[in-house]
Amino acid sequence: MIYERGKSSISLKIADITTLECDCIVNAANKTLLGGGGVDGAIHRAAGPGLLQECYYLHGCNTGEAKITKGYQLKAKWVIHTVGPIYSGREEDSFMLQNCYWNSLNLAKEYSIHSLAFPAISTGAYGYPLREANYISLSSILKWLQENQDYEMHVILVCFNERFYEEYQKSFQKIVLE
């Protein structure tokens, strides 16, 4: 556990997001929501064909927005799909990435979800620099928890390797010391 405040917490975990036991996992999706590579492909494969079928009827998702589906064959009951920005170095990228986290957390609250696992959105094929993306994700989550103190939310930041884990730890220490 790296952060606890009132009813809520943020923790880091090196894991395969598709195997986590929590209410909901977040999918770093593409705009079609119909599967792809990386986390998106892994979630679609693990959830089974029902996820693809439900996503088809959502008619895609814009960058920074979030949509929800059932978890199907996953341990998580729900999947929130959010589309991160393709990194260009513009200020708009940061805003869109913040929206991914903020809108996912708002949607989770709307569905009475109390444990939510995030991958490092946009840091794979979309090219967002890891350190910058981690700082944005942690800042966004901490701000959301501060503004929703009455709501119990346990956020798991899922790292697929030790390097991502160490970068999240550094980012968290930087934010706490500000």
mmCIF file of C-alpha atoms in Angstrom:
data_model
loop_
_atom_site.group_PDB
_atom_site.id
_atom_site.type_symbol
_atom_site.label_atom_id
_atom_site.label_comp_id
_atom_site.label_asym_id
_atom_site.label_seq_id
_atom_site.Cartn_x
_atom_site.Cartn_y
_atom_site.Cartn_z
ATOM 1 C CA MET A 1 0.000 0.000 0.000
ATOM 2 C CA ILE A 2 1.466 3.360 -0.893
ATOM 3 C CA TYR A 3 -1.367 5.681 0.083
ATOM 4 C CA GLU A 4 -4.341 5.580 2.429
ATOM 5 C CA ARG A 5 -6.733 8.369 3.162
ATOM 6 C CA GLY A 6 -9.985 7.888 5.025
ATOM 7 C CA LYS A 7 -11.979 5.186 3.273
ATOM 8 C CA SER A 8 -9.782 5.068 0.167
ATOM 9 C CA SER A 9 -6.403 3.792 -0.924
ATOM 10 C CA ILE A 10 -3.960 3.518 -3.797
ATOM 11 C CA SER A 11 -1.689 0.515 -4.113
ATOM 12 C CA LEU A 12 0.898 -0.676 -6.608
ATOM 13 C CA LYS A 13 1.063 -4.215 -7.880
ATOM 14 C CA ILE A 14 3.149 -6.067 -10.434
ATOM 15 C CA ALA A 15 0.600 -8.357 -12.058
ATOM 16 C CA ASP A 16 -1.384 -9.386 -15.088
ATOM 17 C CA ILE A 17 -4.401 -7.076 -14.892
ATOM 18 C CA THR A 18 -6.666 -9.784 -16.348
ATOM 19 C CA THR A 19 -6.130 -12.005 -13.280
ATOM 20 C CA LEU A 20 -6.893 -9.462 -10.545
ATOM 21 C CA GLU A 21 -9.701 -9.967 -8.102
ATOM 22 C CA CYS A 22 -11.336 -6.555 -7.867
ATOM 23 C CA ASP A 23 -14.681 -5.041 -8.825
ATOM 24 C CA CYS A 24 -13.421 -3.583 -12.082
ATOM 25 C CA ILE A 25 -10.380 -3.386 -14.335
ATOM 26 C CA VAL A 26 -9.674 -0.535 -16.724
ATOM 27 C CA ASN A 27 -8.897 -1.294 -20.331
ATOM 28 C CA ALA A 28 -6.476 0.992 -22.182
ATOM 29 C CA ALA A 29 -8.587 0.641 -25.310
ATOM 30 C CA ASN A 30 -8.441 1.972 -28.834
ATOM 31 C CA LYS A 31 -11.259 4.128 -30.219
ATOM 32 C CA THR A 32 -13.153 1.173 -31.727
ATOM 33 C CA LEU A 33 -13.284 -0.729 -28.392
ATOM 34 C CA LEU A 34 -13.067 -3.900 -30.492
ATOM 35 C CA GLY A 35 -9.739 -5.181 -29.173
ATOM 36 C CA GLY A 36 -6.174 -4.575 -30.189
ATOM 37 C CA GLY A 37 -2.708 -5.192 -28.851
ATOM 38 C CA GLY A 38 -1.186 -4.905 -25.402
ATOM 39 C CA VAL A 39 -3.536 -4.613 -22.427
ATOM 40 C CA ASP A 40 -6.539 -4.213 -24.720
ATOM 41 C CA GLY A 41 -5.907 -7.492 -26.530
ATOM 42 C CA ALA A 42 -5.114 -9.343 -23.302
ATOM 43 C CA ILE A 43 -8.376 -8.185 -21.685
ATOM 44 C CA HIS A 44 -10.445 -9.157 -24.735
ATOM 45 C CA ARG A 45 -8.812 -12.608 -24.906
ATOM 46 C CA ALA A 46 -9.282 -13.276 -21.184
ATOM 47 C CA ALA A 47 -12.886 -11.983 -21.084
ATOM 48 C CA GLY A 48 -14.026 -14.062 -24.039
ATOM 49 C CA PRO A 49 -16.313 -13.285 -26.998
ATOM 50 C CA GLY A 50 -19.085 -11.704 -24.911
ATOM 51 C CA LEU A 51 -16.913 -8.652 -24.299
ATOM 52 C CA LEU A 52 -16.339 -8.053 -28.003
ATOM 53 C CA GLN A 53 -20.038 -8.430 -28.703
ATOM 54 C CA GLU A 54 -21.004 -5.902 -26.004
ATOM 55 C CA CYS A 55 -18.273 -3.475 -27.131
ATOM 56 C CA TYR A 56 -19.611 -3.592 -30.671
ATOM 57 C CA TYR A 57 -22.868 -2.044 -29.447
ATOM 58 C CA LEU A 58 -21.060 0.797 -27.647
ATOM 59 C CA HIS A 59 -20.061 2.296 -31.029
ATOM 60 C CA GLY A 60 -16.542 3.227 -29.979
ATOM 61 C CA CYS A 61 -15.181 5.767 -27.550
ATOM 62 C CA ASN A 62 -13.436 9.122 -27.934
ATOM 63 C CA THR A 63 -10.036 9.909 -26.430
ATOM 64 C CA GLY A 64 -10.324 10.741 -22.735
ATOM 65 C CA GLU A 65 -13.810 9.291 -22.375
ATOM 66 C CA ALA A 66 -14.814 6.054 -20.637
ATOM 67 C CA LYS A 67 -17.461 3.378 -21.192
ATOM 68 C CA ILE A 68 -18.332 0.304 -19.130
ATOM 69 C CA THR A 69 -19.086 -3.335 -19.920
ATOM 70 C CA LYS A 70 -19.466 -6.548 -17.988
ATOM 71 C CA GLY A 71 -16.307 -8.524 -17.214
ATOM 72 C CA TYR A 72 -17.551 -11.829 -18.663
ATOM 73 C CA GLN A 73 -14.878 -14.498 -18.013
ATOM 74 C CA LEU A 74 -12.626 -12.146 -16.009
ATOM 75 C CA LYS A 75 -12.511 -12.248 -12.212
ATOM 76 C CA ALA A 76 -13.547 -8.580 -12.283
ATOM 77 C CA LYS A 77 -17.291 -8.017 -12.648
ATOM 78 C CA TRP A 78 -16.782 -4.899 -14.792
ATOM 79 C CA VAL A 79 -14.418 -3.468 -17.405
ATOM 80 C CA ILE A 80 -14.139 0.271 -17.922
ATOM 81 C CA HIS A 81 -12.753 1.083 -21.360
ATOM 82 C CA THR A 82 -10.910 4.371 -21.799
ATOM 83 C CA VAL A 83 -8.973 5.666 -24.777
ATOM 84 C CA GLY A 84 -5.704 7.360 -23.961
ATOM 85 C CA PRO A 85 -4.025 9.929 -26.161
ATOM 86 C CA ILE A 86 -1.394 9.045 -28.728
ATOM 87 C CA TYR A 87 1.562 11.039 -27.406
ATOM 88 C CA SER A 88 2.482 14.117 -29.439
ATOM 89 C CA GLY A 89 4.100 16.291 -26.769
ATOM 90 C CA ARG A 90 1.255 18.833 -26.826
ATOM 91 C CA GLU A 91 -0.498 20.079 -23.679
ATOM 92 C CA GLU A 92 -3.697 18.475 -24.965
ATOM 93 C CA ASP A 93 -2.118 15.034 -24.359
ATOM 94 C CA SER A 94 -1.881 15.690 -20.635
ATOM 95 C CA PHE A 95 -5.474 16.927 -20.470
ATOM 96 C CA MET A 96 -6.774 13.862 -22.326
ATOM 97 C CA LEU A 97 -4.786 11.469 -20.124
ATOM 98 C CA GLN A 98 -6.128 13.156 -16.983
ATOM 99 C CA ASN A 99 -9.631 12.723 -18.402
ATOM 100 C CA CYS A 100 -9.051 8.982 -18.847
ATOM 101 C CA TYR A 101 -8.460 8.550 -15.125
ATOM 102 C CA TRP A 102 -11.060 11.075 -13.978
ATOM 103 C CA ASN A 103 -13.835 9.763 -16.226
ATOM 104 C CA SER A 104 -13.041 6.149 -15.333
ATOM 105 C CA LEU A 105 -13.278 6.941 -11.625
ATOM 106 C CA ASN A 106 -16.543 8.857 -12.107
ATOM 107 C CA LEU A 107 -18.022 5.950 -14.058
ATOM 108 C CA ALA A 108 -16.880 3.522 -11.361
ATOM 109 C CA LYS A 109 -18.628 5.617 -8.716
ATOM 110 C CA GLU A 110 -21.789 5.773 -10.853
ATOM 111 C CA TYR A 111 -21.850 1.937 -10.886
ATOM 112 C CA SER A 112 -21.030 1.599 -7.148
ATOM 113 C CA ILE A 113 -17.619 0.108 -7.889
ATOM 114 C CA HIS A 114 -15.230 0.290 -4.945
ATOM 115 C CA SER A 115 -12.066 -1.397 -6.254
ATOM 116 C CA LEU A 116 -10.573 -0.457 -9.587
ATOM 117 C CA ALA A 117 -7.349 -1.549 -11.311
ATOM 118 C CA PHE A 118 -5.648 0.741 -13.828
ATOM 119 C CA PRO A 119 -2.908 -0.136 -16.302
ATOM 120 C CA ALA A 120 -0.412 2.591 -17.289
ATOM 121 C CA ILE A 121 -2.672 4.143 -19.939
ATOM 122 C CA SER A 122 -1.016 5.325 -23.182
ATOM 123 C CA THR A 123 2.507 4.208 -22.168
ATOM 124 C CA GLY A 124 2.707 1.296 -24.603
ATOM 125 C CA ALA A 125 2.037 1.629 -28.314
ATOM 126 C CA TYR A 126 0.681 5.173 -27.820
ATOM 127 C CA GLY A 127 4.166 6.310 -26.758
ATOM 128 C CA TYR A 128 3.452 8.409 -23.680
ATOM 129 C CA PRO A 129 6.680 8.802 -21.635
ATOM 130 C CA LEU A 130 6.307 6.605 -18.564
ATOM 131 C CA ARG A 131 7.471 9.093 -15.936
ATOM 132 C CA GLU A 132 5.206 11.855 -17.231
ATOM 133 C CA ALA A 133 2.213 9.511 -17.610
ATOM 134 C CA ASN A 134 2.680 8.153 -14.082
ATOM 135 C CA TYR A 135 2.793 11.642 -12.634
ATOM 136 C CA ILE A 136 -0.423 12.573 -14.469
ATOM 137 C CA SER A 137 -2.208 9.383 -13.430
ATOM 138 C CA LEU A 138 -1.270 9.679 -9.753
ATOM 139 C CA SER A 139 -2.092 13.395 -9.605
ATOM 140 C CA SER A 140 -5.475 12.768 -11.234
ATOM 141 C CA ILE A 141 -6.346 9.864 -8.941
ATOM 142 C CA LEU A 142 -5.266 11.726 -5.790
ATOM 143 C CA LYS A 143 -7.291 14.783 -6.797
ATOM 144 C CA TRP A 144 -10.342 12.613 -7.509
ATOM 145 C CA LEU A 145 -10.027 10.886 -4.123
ATOM 146 C CA GLN A 146 -9.710 14.278 -2.423
ATOM 147 C CA GLU A 147 -12.845 15.573 -4.146
ATOM 148 C CA ASN A 148 -14.766 12.342 -3.398
ATOM 149 C CA GLN A 149 -13.736 11.777 0.221
ATOM 150 C CA ASP A 150 -17.158 10.407 1.100
ATOM 151 C CA TYR A 151 -16.773 7.535 -1.385
ATOM 152 C CA GLU A 152 -14.735 4.420 -0.636
ATOM 153 C CA MET A 153 -12.429 3.643 -3.554
ATOM 154 C CA HIS A 154 -9.461 1.285 -3.661
ATOM 155 C CA VAL A 155 -7.297 1.952 -6.694
ATOM 156 C CA ILE A 156 -4.705 -0.574 -7.831
ATOM 157 C CA LEU A 157 -2.047 0.685 -10.225
ATOM 158 C CA VAL A 158 -1.023 -2.393 -12.153
ATOM 159 C CA CYS A 159 2.537 -2.598 -13.427
ATOM 160 C CA PHE A 160 3.509 -5.340 -15.816
ATOM 161 C CA ASN A 161 7.180 -5.214 -14.820
ATOM 162 C CA GLU A 162 9.618 -3.962 -12.174
ATOM 163 C CA ARG A 163 10.619 -0.863 -14.194
ATOM 164 C CA PHE A 164 7.030 0.408 -14.287
ATOM 165 C CA TYR A 165 6.677 -0.324 -10.569
ATOM 166 C CA GLU A 166 9.825 1.637 -9.689
ATOM 167 C CA GLU A 167 8.763 4.586 -11.856
ATOM 168 C CA TYR A 168 5.359 4.730 -10.122
ATOM 169 C CA GLN A 169 7.097 4.742 -6.734
ATOM 170 C CA LYS A 170 9.327 7.654 -7.817
ATOM 171 C CA SER A 171 6.353 9.591 -9.161
ATOM 172 C CA PHE A 172 4.380 9.044 -5.988
ATOM 173 C CA GLN A 173 7.252 10.272 -3.795
ATOM 174 C CA LYS A 174 7.595 13.370 -5.974
ATOM 175 C CA ILE A 175 3.859 14.172 -5.679
ATOM 176 C CA VAL A 176 3.798 13.620 -1.911
ATOM 177 C CA LEU A 177 6.782 15.925 -1.402
ATOM 178 C CA GLU A 178 5.228 18.787 -3.434
#
